[in-house]
């Protein structure tokens, strides 16, 4: 089952926190009509079949709820932080393009708040100014991975139901 085929009517929820809300207003984020935008809601996260997220708290909540995840990594290493595939009831995949500058957010740089290369006014920054680690991830790559995951998650659910 591919998103573009049978699942055209799938419910797609776009969760955003306070910072994302500010960014989407600033960048005039226009989502398709079938995408519902809302504040992070833990009950809805737990009801998802697949949760797509960057390396953020809600990603790990979804994992804890047993929800399959697709995580997008950039400044951090998925080999250190990605949800593990140690559950028989969920699937966890990640996309990481790993440009030369990544990972820049490590356990070492995370605590060096006085280091102006990585920190500005208490916020971790992209020291190259390009955000290449995230901007190089394409919508098509995410869609392709979701298409693969739909098959895996559907097979898992069918095996659990039988």
PDB file of C-alpha atoms in Angstrom:
ATOM      1  CA  UNK A   1       0.000   0.000   0.000  1.00  0.00           C
ATOM      2  CA  UNK A   2       1.453   3.303  -1.008  1.00  0.00           C
ATOM      3  CA  UNK A   3       0.463   6.691   0.313  1.00  0.00           C
ATOM      4  CA  UNK A   4      -0.278   7.921  -3.180  1.00  0.00           C
ATOM      5  CA  UNK A   5      -2.527   4.966  -4.030  1.00  0.00           C
ATOM      6  CA  UNK A   6      -5.010   3.369  -1.645  1.00  0.00           C
ATOM      7  CA  UNK A   7      -4.216   5.595   1.334  1.00  0.00           C
ATOM      8  CA  UNK A   8      -5.176   8.926  -0.213  1.00  0.00           C
ATOM      9  CA  UNK A   9      -7.735   9.399   2.539  1.00  0.00           C
ATOM     10  CA  UNK A  10      -5.300   8.612   5.342  1.00  0.00           C
ATOM     11  CA  UNK A  11      -5.440  11.015   8.242  1.00  0.00           C
ATOM     12  CA  UNK A  12      -2.312  13.123   8.315  1.00  0.00           C
ATOM     13  CA  UNK A  13      -1.695  15.166  11.425  1.00  0.00           C
ATOM     14  CA  UNK A  14       0.937  17.883  11.644  1.00  0.00           C
ATOM     15  CA  UNK A  15       1.916  18.369  15.282  1.00  0.00           C
ATOM     16  CA  UNK A  16       3.790  21.482  16.237  1.00  0.00           C
ATOM     17  CA  UNK A  17       5.100  22.905  19.453  1.00  0.00           C
ATOM     18  CA  UNK A  18       5.471  26.570  20.333  1.00  0.00           C
ATOM     19  CA  UNK A  19       8.730  27.047  18.398  1.00  0.00           C
ATOM     20  CA  UNK A  20       7.413  25.242  15.321  1.00  0.00           C
ATOM     21  CA  UNK A  21       4.236  27.323  15.459  1.00  0.00           C
ATOM     22  CA  UNK A  22       6.338  30.501  15.370  1.00  0.00           C
ATOM     23  CA  UNK A  23       8.424  29.153  12.468  1.00  0.00           C
ATOM     24  CA  UNK A  24       5.387  28.071  10.421  1.00  0.00           C
ATOM     25  CA  UNK A  25       3.830  31.528  10.813  1.00  0.00           C
ATOM     26  CA  UNK A  26       7.121  33.190   9.893  1.00  0.00           C
ATOM     27  CA  UNK A  27       7.563  30.996   6.803  1.00  0.00           C
ATOM     28  CA  UNK A  28       3.839  30.913   5.930  1.00  0.00           C
ATOM     29  CA  UNK A  29       3.718  27.116   5.989  1.00  0.00           C
ATOM     30  CA  UNK A  30       0.877  26.079   3.693  1.00  0.00           C
ATOM     31  CA  UNK A  31      -0.184  22.483   4.237  1.00  0.00           C
ATOM     32  CA  UNK A  32      -2.471  20.458   1.947  1.00  0.00           C
ATOM     33  CA  UNK A  33      -6.159  20.343   2.885  1.00  0.00           C
ATOM     34  CA  UNK A  34      -5.930  16.742   4.128  1.00  0.00           C
ATOM     35  CA  UNK A  35      -3.298  17.713   6.707  1.00  0.00           C
ATOM     36  CA  UNK A  36      -4.669  18.801  10.055  1.00  0.00           C
ATOM     37  CA  UNK A  37      -2.391  21.120  12.043  1.00  0.00           C
ATOM     38  CA  UNK A  38      -2.522  20.990  15.841  1.00  0.00           C
ATOM     39  CA  UNK A  39      -0.506  21.342  19.006  1.00  0.00           C
ATOM     40  CA  UNK A  40       1.309  18.240  20.252  1.00  0.00           C
ATOM     41  CA  UNK A  41      -1.273  15.860  21.716  1.00  0.00           C
ATOM     42  CA  UNK A  42      -0.014  12.731  23.466  1.00  0.00           C
ATOM     43  CA  UNK A  43      -3.280  10.808  23.027  1.00  0.00           C
ATOM     44  CA  UNK A  44      -3.137  11.352  19.267  1.00  0.00           C
ATOM     45  CA  UNK A  45       0.556  10.454  19.092  1.00  0.00           C
ATOM     46  CA  UNK A  46      -0.220   7.140  20.787  1.00  0.00           C
ATOM     47  CA  UNK A  47      -2.948   6.457  18.203  1.00  0.00           C
ATOM     48  CA  UNK A  48      -0.674   6.986  15.172  1.00  0.00           C
ATOM     49  CA  UNK A  49       0.365   4.088  12.964  1.00  0.00           C
ATOM     50  CA  UNK A  50       3.586   5.863  11.954  1.00  0.00           C
ATOM     51  CA  UNK A  51       5.010   8.966  13.615  1.00  0.00           C
ATOM     52  CA  UNK A  52       7.470  11.115  11.620  1.00  0.00           C
ATOM     53  CA  UNK A  53       9.710  13.429  13.601  1.00  0.00           C
ATOM     54  CA  UNK A  54      13.086  14.985  13.999  1.00  0.00           C
ATOM     55  CA  UNK A  55      15.212  14.063  16.997  1.00  0.00           C
ATOM     56  CA  UNK A  56      12.781  15.532  19.546  1.00  0.00           C
ATOM     57  CA  UNK A  57      10.929  14.491  22.687  1.00  0.00           C
ATOM     58  CA  UNK A  58       7.695  13.485  20.894  1.00  0.00           C
ATOM     59  CA  UNK A  59       9.705  10.964  18.823  1.00  0.00           C
ATOM     60  CA  UNK A  60      10.677   9.119  21.986  1.00  0.00           C
ATOM     61  CA  UNK A  61       7.148   9.348  23.365  1.00  0.00           C
ATOM     62  CA  UNK A  62       5.876   7.688  20.185  1.00  0.00           C
ATOM     63  CA  UNK A  63       8.493   4.961  20.614  1.00  0.00           C
ATOM     64  CA  UNK A  64       7.443   4.500  24.252  1.00  0.00           C
ATOM     65  CA  UNK A  65       3.800   4.189  23.148  1.00  0.00           C
ATOM     66  CA  UNK A  66       4.845   1.404  20.735  1.00  0.00           C
ATOM     67  CA  UNK A  67       4.179   3.528  17.647  1.00  0.00           C
ATOM     68  CA  UNK A  68       6.325   2.914  14.563  1.00  0.00           C
ATOM     69  CA  UNK A  69       8.575   5.885  13.809  1.00  0.00           C
ATOM     70  CA  UNK A  70      10.447   7.508  10.979  1.00  0.00           C
ATOM     71  CA  UNK A  71      13.012   9.889  12.434  1.00  0.00           C
ATOM     72  CA  UNK A  72      14.877  12.582  10.535  1.00  0.00           C
ATOM     73  CA  UNK A  73      18.367  13.161  11.844  1.00  0.00           C
ATOM     74  CA  UNK A  74      20.764  15.994  11.113  1.00  0.00           C
ATOM     75  CA  UNK A  75      22.820  17.542  13.891  1.00  0.00           C
ATOM     76  CA  UNK A  76      22.717  14.385  16.043  1.00  0.00           C
ATOM     77  CA  UNK A  77      23.706  10.836  15.192  1.00  0.00           C
ATOM     78  CA  UNK A  78      20.941   8.247  14.823  1.00  0.00           C
ATOM     79  CA  UNK A  79      23.467   5.647  15.934  1.00  0.00           C
ATOM     80  CA  UNK A  80      23.415   7.326  19.333  1.00  0.00           C
ATOM     81  CA  UNK A  81      19.786   8.460  19.567  1.00  0.00           C
ATOM     82  CA  UNK A  82      17.422   6.745  17.089  1.00  0.00           C
ATOM     83  CA  UNK A  83      14.678   4.507  18.480  1.00  0.00           C
ATOM     84  CA  UNK A  84      15.838   0.906  18.580  1.00  0.00           C
ATOM     85  CA  UNK A  85      14.196  -1.847  16.584  1.00  0.00           C
ATOM     86  CA  UNK A  86      13.847  -4.073  19.628  1.00  0.00           C
ATOM     87  CA  UNK A  87      10.057  -4.358  19.561  1.00  0.00           C
ATOM     88  CA  UNK A  88       8.127  -6.993  17.665  1.00  0.00           C
ATOM     89  CA  UNK A  89       5.143  -4.636  17.460  1.00  0.00           C
ATOM     90  CA  UNK A  90       6.669  -1.569  15.810  1.00  0.00           C
ATOM     91  CA  UNK A  91       9.119  -0.534  13.109  1.00  0.00           C
ATOM     92  CA  UNK A  92      11.691   2.239  13.495  1.00  0.00           C
ATOM     93  CA  UNK A  93      13.567   3.748  10.568  1.00  0.00           C
ATOM     94  CA  UNK A  94      15.629   6.895  10.140  1.00  0.00           C
ATOM     95  CA  UNK A  95      16.988   9.123   7.406  1.00  0.00           C
ATOM     96  CA  UNK A  96      20.370  10.750   7.962  1.00  0.00           C
ATOM     97  CA  UNK A  97      22.264  12.375   5.101  1.00  0.00           C
ATOM     98  CA  UNK A  98      25.399  12.879   7.250  1.00  0.00           C
ATOM     99  CA  UNK A  99      27.104  15.809   5.556  1.00  0.00           C
ATOM    100  CA  UNK A 100      30.727  16.481   6.521  1.00  0.00           C
ATOM    101  CA  UNK A 101      29.674  18.748   9.410  1.00  0.00           C
ATOM    102  CA  UNK A 102      27.293  16.190  10.985  1.00  0.00           C
ATOM    103  CA  UNK A 103      26.942  15.219  13.748  1.00  0.00           C
ATOM    104  CA  UNK A 104      27.699  18.587  15.268  1.00  0.00           C
ATOM    105  CA  UNK A 105      25.393  18.218  18.284  1.00  0.00           C
ATOM    106  CA  UNK A 106      27.233  15.642  20.375  1.00  0.00           C
ATOM    107  CA  UNK A 107      27.376  15.012  24.093  1.00  0.00           C
ATOM    108  CA  UNK A 108      30.551  17.147  24.075  1.00  0.00           C
ATOM    109  CA  UNK A 109      29.176  20.167  22.148  1.00  0.00           C
ATOM    110  CA  UNK A 110      25.826  19.992  23.977  1.00  0.00           C
ATOM    111  CA  UNK A 111      27.439  21.018  27.258  1.00  0.00           C
ATOM    112  CA  UNK A 112      29.807  23.643  25.826  1.00  0.00           C
ATOM    113  CA  UNK A 113      27.336  26.510  26.029  1.00  0.00           C
ATOM    114  CA  UNK A 114      30.158  29.041  26.140  1.00  0.00           C
ATOM    115  CA  UNK A 115      31.407  27.821  22.731  1.00  0.00           C
ATOM    116  CA  UNK A 116      30.208  30.495  20.280  1.00  0.00           C
ATOM    117  CA  UNK A 117      30.778  28.196  17.315  1.00  0.00           C
ATOM    118  CA  UNK A 118      27.791  26.091  18.409  1.00  0.00           C
ATOM    119  CA  UNK A 119      25.792  28.322  20.765  1.00  0.00           C
ATOM    120  CA  UNK A 120      24.197  31.738  20.425  1.00  0.00           C
ATOM    121  CA  UNK A 121      22.045  33.243  23.171  1.00  0.00           C
ATOM    122  CA  UNK A 122      21.425  29.826  24.717  1.00  0.00           C
ATOM    123  CA  UNK A 123      20.368  28.205  21.428  1.00  0.00           C
ATOM    124  CA  UNK A 124      22.360  25.539  19.587  1.00  0.00           C
ATOM    125  CA  UNK A 125      23.081  26.861  16.080  1.00  0.00           C
ATOM    126  CA  UNK A 126      24.220  25.540  12.720  1.00  0.00           C
ATOM    127  CA  UNK A 127      27.813  26.740  12.634  1.00  0.00           C
ATOM    128  CA  UNK A 128      27.917  26.488   8.821  1.00  0.00           C
ATOM    129  CA  UNK A 129      24.697  28.488   8.499  1.00  0.00           C
ATOM    130  CA  UNK A 130      23.400  26.037   5.889  1.00  0.00           C
ATOM    131  CA  UNK A 131      21.378  23.492   7.901  1.00  0.00           C
ATOM    132  CA  UNK A 132      22.460  21.103   5.129  1.00  0.00           C
ATOM    133  CA  UNK A 133      21.978  18.095   7.392  1.00  0.00           C
ATOM    134  CA  UNK A 134      18.211  18.730   7.430  1.00  0.00           C
ATOM    135  CA  UNK A 135      17.567  20.613   4.192  1.00  0.00           C
ATOM    136  CA  UNK A 136      19.188  17.835   2.150  1.00  0.00           C
ATOM    137  CA  UNK A 137      16.439  15.401   3.233  1.00  0.00           C
ATOM    138  CA  UNK A 138      13.861  15.471   0.442  1.00  0.00           C
ATOM    139  CA  UNK A 139      10.115  15.027   0.611  1.00  0.00           C
ATOM    140  CA  UNK A 140      10.475  12.199  -1.925  1.00  0.00           C
ATOM    141  CA  UNK A 141      12.907  10.336   0.363  1.00  0.00           C
ATOM    142  CA  UNK A 142      10.480  10.642   3.266  1.00  0.00           C
ATOM    143  CA  UNK A 143       7.564   9.501   1.079  1.00  0.00           C
ATOM    144  CA  UNK A 144       9.540   6.497  -0.221  1.00  0.00           C
ATOM    145  CA  UNK A 145      10.488   5.442   3.311  1.00  0.00           C
ATOM    146  CA  UNK A 146       6.875   5.830   4.486  1.00  0.00           C
ATOM    147  CA  UNK A 147       5.685   3.711   1.547  1.00  0.00           C
ATOM    148  CA  UNK A 148       8.077   0.944   2.646  1.00  0.00           C
ATOM    149  CA  UNK A 149       7.075   1.316   6.272  1.00  0.00           C
ATOM    150  CA  UNK A 150       3.347   1.121   5.504  1.00  0.00           C
ATOM    151  CA  UNK A 151       3.886  -2.384   4.150  1.00  0.00           C
ATOM    152  CA  UNK A 152       5.893  -3.435   7.216  1.00  0.00           C
ATOM    153  CA  UNK A 153       3.484  -1.872   9.714  1.00  0.00           C
ATOM    154  CA  UNK A 154       0.471  -3.379   7.931  1.00  0.00           C
ATOM    155  CA  UNK A 155       2.098  -6.827   8.008  1.00  0.00           C
ATOM    156  CA  UNK A 156       2.868  -6.413  11.719  1.00  0.00           C
ATOM    157  CA  UNK A 157      -0.705  -5.372  12.512  1.00  0.00           C
ATOM    158  CA  UNK A 158      -2.137  -8.266  10.483  1.00  0.00           C
ATOM    159  CA  UNK A 159       0.059 -10.740  12.360  1.00  0.00           C
ATOM    160  CA  UNK A 160      -0.968  -9.254  15.698  1.00  0.00           C
ATOM    161  CA  UNK A 161      -4.675  -9.405  14.847  1.00  0.00           C
ATOM    162  CA  UNK A 162      -4.621 -13.065  13.729  1.00  0.00           C
TER     163      UNK A 162
END
